[in-house]
Amino acid sequence: MQLTFYEVASVLKAKNDVHLFPDCTFRKAEFDSRLIGEGDLFLPLKGARDGHDFIATAFENGAVATLSEKELEGYPYILVDDVLAALQHLARYYLEKMKVDVFAVTGSNGKTTTKDMLAHLLSMAYKTYKTQGNYNNEIGLPYTVLHMPDDTEKLVLEMGQDHMGDIHLLSTIAQPKVGIVTLIGEAHLEFFKSRHEIAKGKLQIADGMKNGALLVVPADKIINDFLPSQQNVVRFGPDEDICLTKLEERKDSLTFETNFLTSAIDLPVTGKYNATNAMVATYVALKEGVTEEAIQKAFLTLELTRNRTEWKKAKNGADILSDVYNANPTAMRLILETFSTIPYNDNGRKLVVLADMKELGAESKQMHSAMITSLNPEILSEIFLYGEDMAALFSYAKEIFPLGRVHYFVKNAEKDQFPALVKAIKKVLQPADQVLIKGSNSMNLANLVEELENEV
């Protein structure tokens, strides 16, 4: 990290006399005292615990300075009004200083996958860094900025949204050269009034962008009211500025063609939505000068963030399509559509495990029950539903599926039938079967996947 003590103090307009302490160059910045090493700057954020309580520990672990909202004795420090605001301001300054091109990605679905794809493509021609894990909020994004390698040329940042204004803040910190909105779904409806409000929040990605900057958005009329006139807006979808012209889906891969490429792209993941994500990433990479040939080769070695859609193997040989990181109605419909179109294994069946989708607000039960339109009894042999809100879907599914083919397991404050769910699936899962497992991360379906991988 190319920042010095005096430089940071100047940028943050320190309220104390920092020249009482020696200048130094920081190795990196950390808000977790356990991650502090020799030469680091400590950022005592306030969360479940007040980071100021760990300042002494940070210096014991090697910190050479700390930010602080109160005066200290015995430690080199920079006095600020708000450590989080200081972190965000410092990240914006650092991006300007390092002259890094920022590519921002948001959306209700597909933002992590698109971020991974774009970063991988850009890395074919540039020193590229990207958001690690789910560091996509008001803390994670500036932390990512301060942790990028010194030689970074292109930085791909994921931007998450829980409340109105989140994307505005992140965009004004990052000041993206390119903004991407992948999809407007129903994620976090608990905190928003409607998809219209979600669209408004997502389009705030343009707030920190310069006039004329490239903004790539989906062909969804709900965003029309919020499209900025000062940006170069490119839309993707059927018959739009960029679109898929051909798609061939297979169990664990796909091939697609577009209206702007001269040849097809092979992708080592499944799902039409992933073809769309890859198309958007490809379009932006081409605009940045990455060649079509380099893009084709890059996709063959693509690695995505764990727990997004991926095929795994049960211990007995059954195929598991695991998508357990997050869930909302749009994402669930898309993966059910993909799973239903994948060819059967010889003598095999298709089974589905669906768990609650969180943060959907007052209409949650209605949105769960609406999943019935994506469950076809002629294609899916067994349905396993898990969670309090999945009871709404169970009441519909048991009416259209043969008797005994739909199974419901409770999870609420009083009772959790997860062990019974695992036992029931193990009992019926056969070696030639395919099973889709989908639910919000808090439903802990990753544990189910692990159980099936290790023992059936």
Short mmCIF file of C-alpha atoms in Angstrom, two decimals, residues 142-315:
data_model
loop_
_atom_site.label_atom_id
_atom_site.label_comp_id
_atom_site.label_asym_id
_atom_site.label_seq_id
_atom_site.Cartn_x
_atom_site.Cartn_y
_atom_site.Cartn_z
CA PRO A 142 -12.99 0.62 0.53
CA TYR A 143 -11.11 -2.23 2.23
CA THR A 144 -10.74 -3.90 -1.19
CA VAL A 145 -9.41 -0.66 -2.66
CA LEU A 146 -6.73 -0.34 0.01
CA HIS A 147 -5.73 -3.98 -0.45
CA MET A 148 -5.25 -3.97 -4.22
CA PRO A 149 -1.66 -4.69 -5.30
CA ASP A 150 0.47 -1.62 -6.04
CA ASP A 151 0.69 -2.48 -9.76
CA THR A 152 -3.08 -2.82 -10.29
CA GLU A 153 -4.32 -1.30 -13.56
CA LYS A 154 -7.93 -2.52 -13.58
CA LEU A 155 -10.07 -2.95 -10.45
CA VAL A 156 -13.41 -4.82 -10.64
CA LEU A 157 -15.63 -3.94 -7.69
CA GLU A 158 -18.87 -5.63 -6.73
CA MET A 159 -21.47 -3.33 -5.17
CA GLY A 160 -24.16 -4.73 -2.86
CA GLN A 161 -27.42 -3.07 -1.89
CA ASP A 162 -29.42 -3.62 1.29
CA HIS A 163 -30.94 -0.14 1.61
CA MET A 164 -31.58 2.87 -0.59
CA GLY A 165 -28.42 4.95 -0.94
CA ASP A 166 -25.96 2.08 -0.56
CA ILE A 167 -25.01 2.08 -4.24
CA HIS A 168 -24.81 5.89 -4.32
CA LEU A 169 -22.23 5.82 -1.55
CA LEU A 170 -20.16 3.06 -3.15
CA SER A 171 -20.24 4.70 -6.58
CA THR A 172 -19.09 8.06 -5.24
CA ILE A 173 -16.17 6.28 -3.53
CA ALA A 174 -15.19 4.21 -6.56
CA GLN A 175 -16.01 6.66 -9.39
CA PRO A 176 -16.30 3.84 -11.94
CA LYS A 177 -15.05 4.08 -15.47
CA VAL A 178 -17.68 1.45 -16.40
CA GLY A 179 -20.86 0.49 -14.56
CA ILE A 180 -22.78 -2.77 -15.00
CA VAL A 181 -26.26 -3.63 -13.72
CA THR A 182 -26.89 -7.35 -14.23
CA LEU A 183 -30.57 -7.71 -13.28
CA ILE A 184 -33.35 -6.09 -11.28
CA GLY A 185 -34.94 -8.80 -9.11
CA GLU A 186 -36.72 -9.00 -5.79
CA ALA A 187 -33.67 -9.25 -3.51
CA HIS A 188 -34.00 -7.33 -0.21
CA LEU A 189 -37.67 -6.43 -0.69
CA GLU A 190 -37.82 -6.40 3.11
CA PHE A 191 -35.97 -3.07 2.92
CA PHE A 192 -37.53 -1.72 -0.29
CA LYS A 193 -41.12 -0.98 -1.22
CA SER A 194 -40.99 -2.58 -4.67
CA ARG A 195 -38.84 -3.65 -7.64
CA HIS A 196 -39.24 -0.05 -8.79
CA GLU A 197 -37.41 1.11 -5.66
CA ILE A 198 -34.77 -1.60 -6.14
CA ALA A 199 -34.21 -0.37 -9.70
CA LYS A 200 -33.85 3.19 -8.46
CA GLY A 201 -31.21 2.10 -5.97
CA LYS A 202 -29.27 -0.02 -8.47
CA LEU A 203 -29.11 2.79 -11.05
CA GLN A 204 -27.33 4.94 -8.47
CA ILE A 205 -24.25 3.12 -9.75
CA ALA A 206 -24.04 6.00 -12.25
CA ASP A 207 -23.82 8.67 -9.53
CA GLY A 208 -20.03 8.54 -9.30
CA MET A 209 -19.39 8.05 -13.02
CA LYS A 210 -18.07 10.72 -15.36
CA ASN A 211 -20.17 12.08 -18.21
CA GLY A 212 -19.98 9.78 -21.22
CA ALA A 213 -18.88 6.75 -19.21
CA LEU A 214 -20.15 3.33 -20.28
CA LEU A 215 -23.19 2.02 -18.36
CA VAL A 216 -24.39 -1.48 -19.29
CA VAL A 217 -27.95 -2.30 -18.18
CA PRO A 218 -30.60 -4.96 -18.84
CA ALA A 219 -33.57 -4.61 -21.18
CA ASP A 220 -36.02 -4.09 -18.34
CA LYS A 221 -38.57 -1.27 -18.64
CA ILE A 222 -38.56 -0.81 -14.87
CA ILE A 223 -35.22 1.02 -15.08
CA ASN A 224 -36.34 3.52 -17.74
CA ASP A 225 -37.26 6.20 -15.21
CA PHE A 226 -33.76 6.10 -13.74
CA LEU A 227 -31.50 5.92 -16.79
CA PRO A 228 -28.97 8.78 -16.64
CA SER A 229 -28.81 11.02 -19.68
CA GLN A 230 -25.14 11.87 -19.14
CA GLN A 231 -23.80 8.31 -19.53
CA ASN A 232 -23.32 6.12 -22.59
CA VAL A 233 -26.07 3.58 -21.88
CA VAL A 234 -25.86 0.19 -23.60
CA ARG A 235 -28.69 -2.29 -23.05
CA PHE A 236 -28.51 -6.07 -23.25
CA GLY A 237 -31.27 -8.57 -23.93
CA PRO A 238 -33.28 -9.88 -26.89
CA ASP A 239 -33.08 -7.47 -29.84
CA GLU A 240 -31.14 -4.92 -27.76
CA ASP A 241 -27.73 -3.27 -28.32
CA ILE A 242 -26.01 -6.49 -27.30
CA CYS A 243 -27.77 -9.85 -27.34
CA LEU A 244 -27.35 -13.60 -27.59
CA THR A 245 -28.00 -14.89 -31.10
CA LYS A 246 -27.44 -18.59 -30.38
CA LEU A 247 -27.22 -20.69 -27.23
CA GLU A 248 -26.45 -24.38 -26.73
CA GLU A 249 -26.81 -25.61 -23.14
CA ARG A 250 -25.29 -28.79 -21.77
CA LYS A 251 -25.16 -30.32 -18.30
CA ASP A 252 -21.97 -28.56 -17.19
CA SER A 253 -21.12 -26.20 -20.05
CA LEU A 254 -22.62 -24.07 -22.79
CA THR A 255 -21.76 -22.37 -26.06
CA PHE A 256 -23.13 -19.01 -27.12
CA GLU A 257 -22.90 -16.51 -29.95
CA THR A 258 -23.67 -12.78 -29.87
CA ASN A 259 -24.39 -9.95 -32.26
CA PHE A 260 -20.95 -8.42 -31.69
CA LEU A 261 -18.55 -11.41 -31.78
CA THR A 262 -17.24 -13.10 -34.89
CA SER A 263 -17.19 -16.59 -33.36
CA ALA A 264 -18.77 -18.64 -30.56
CA ILE A 265 -17.70 -18.69 -26.91
CA ASP A 266 -17.45 -21.94 -24.93
CA LEU A 267 -18.19 -21.57 -21.22
CA PRO A 268 -17.42 -24.22 -18.54
CA VAL A 269 -20.61 -23.44 -16.56
CA THR A 270 -24.28 -24.03 -17.25
CA GLY A 271 -27.33 -21.76 -17.33
CA LYS A 272 -28.65 -19.22 -19.83
CA TYR A 273 -28.17 -16.51 -17.20
CA ASN A 274 -24.45 -17.32 -17.13
CA ALA A 275 -24.31 -16.91 -20.91
CA THR A 276 -25.80 -13.44 -20.40
CA ASN A 277 -23.29 -12.63 -17.64
CA ALA A 278 -20.45 -13.81 -19.88
CA MET A 279 -21.77 -11.78 -22.82
CA VAL A 280 -21.78 -8.58 -20.74
CA ALA A 281 -18.28 -9.26 -19.39
CA THR A 282 -17.06 -9.99 -22.92
CA TYR A 283 -18.52 -6.75 -24.29
CA VAL A 284 -16.79 -4.65 -21.65
CA ALA A 285 -13.49 -6.51 -22.01
CA LEU A 286 -13.53 -5.95 -25.77
CA LYS A 287 -14.11 -2.23 -25.18
CA GLU A 288 -10.99 -2.28 -22.97
CA GLY A 289 -8.88 -3.77 -25.75
CA VAL A 290 -8.83 -7.45 -24.80
CA THR A 291 -8.86 -9.46 -28.02
CA GLU A 292 -11.61 -11.89 -28.95
CA GLU A 293 -9.05 -14.69 -29.15
CA ALA A 294 -7.80 -13.95 -25.64
CA ILE A 295 -11.38 -13.89 -24.34
CA GLN A 296 -12.15 -17.30 -25.86
CA LYS A 297 -9.07 -18.82 -24.23
CA ALA A 298 -9.75 -17.09 -20.91
CA PHE A 299 -13.22 -18.56 -20.52
CA LEU A 300 -11.81 -22.08 -20.79
CA THR A 301 -9.93 -21.52 -17.51
CA LEU A 302 -12.68 -19.60 -15.70
CA GLU A 303 -12.99 -20.12 -11.94
CA LEU A 304 -15.98 -18.64 -10.13
CA THR A 305 -16.48 -17.71 -6.47
CA ARG A 306 -17.44 -20.79 -4.47
CA ASN A 307 -21.05 -21.74 -3.70
CA ARG A 308 -22.45 -20.12 -6.80
CA THR A 309 -23.95 -22.54 -9.29
CA GLU A 310 -21.64 -25.56 -9.52
CA TRP A 311 -21.89 -29.28 -10.13
CA LYS A 312 -20.73 -31.60 -7.37
CA LYS A 313 -20.81 -35.36 -6.82
CA ALA A 314 -22.65 -37.19 -4.06
CA LYS A 315 -20.78 -40.08 -2.45
#
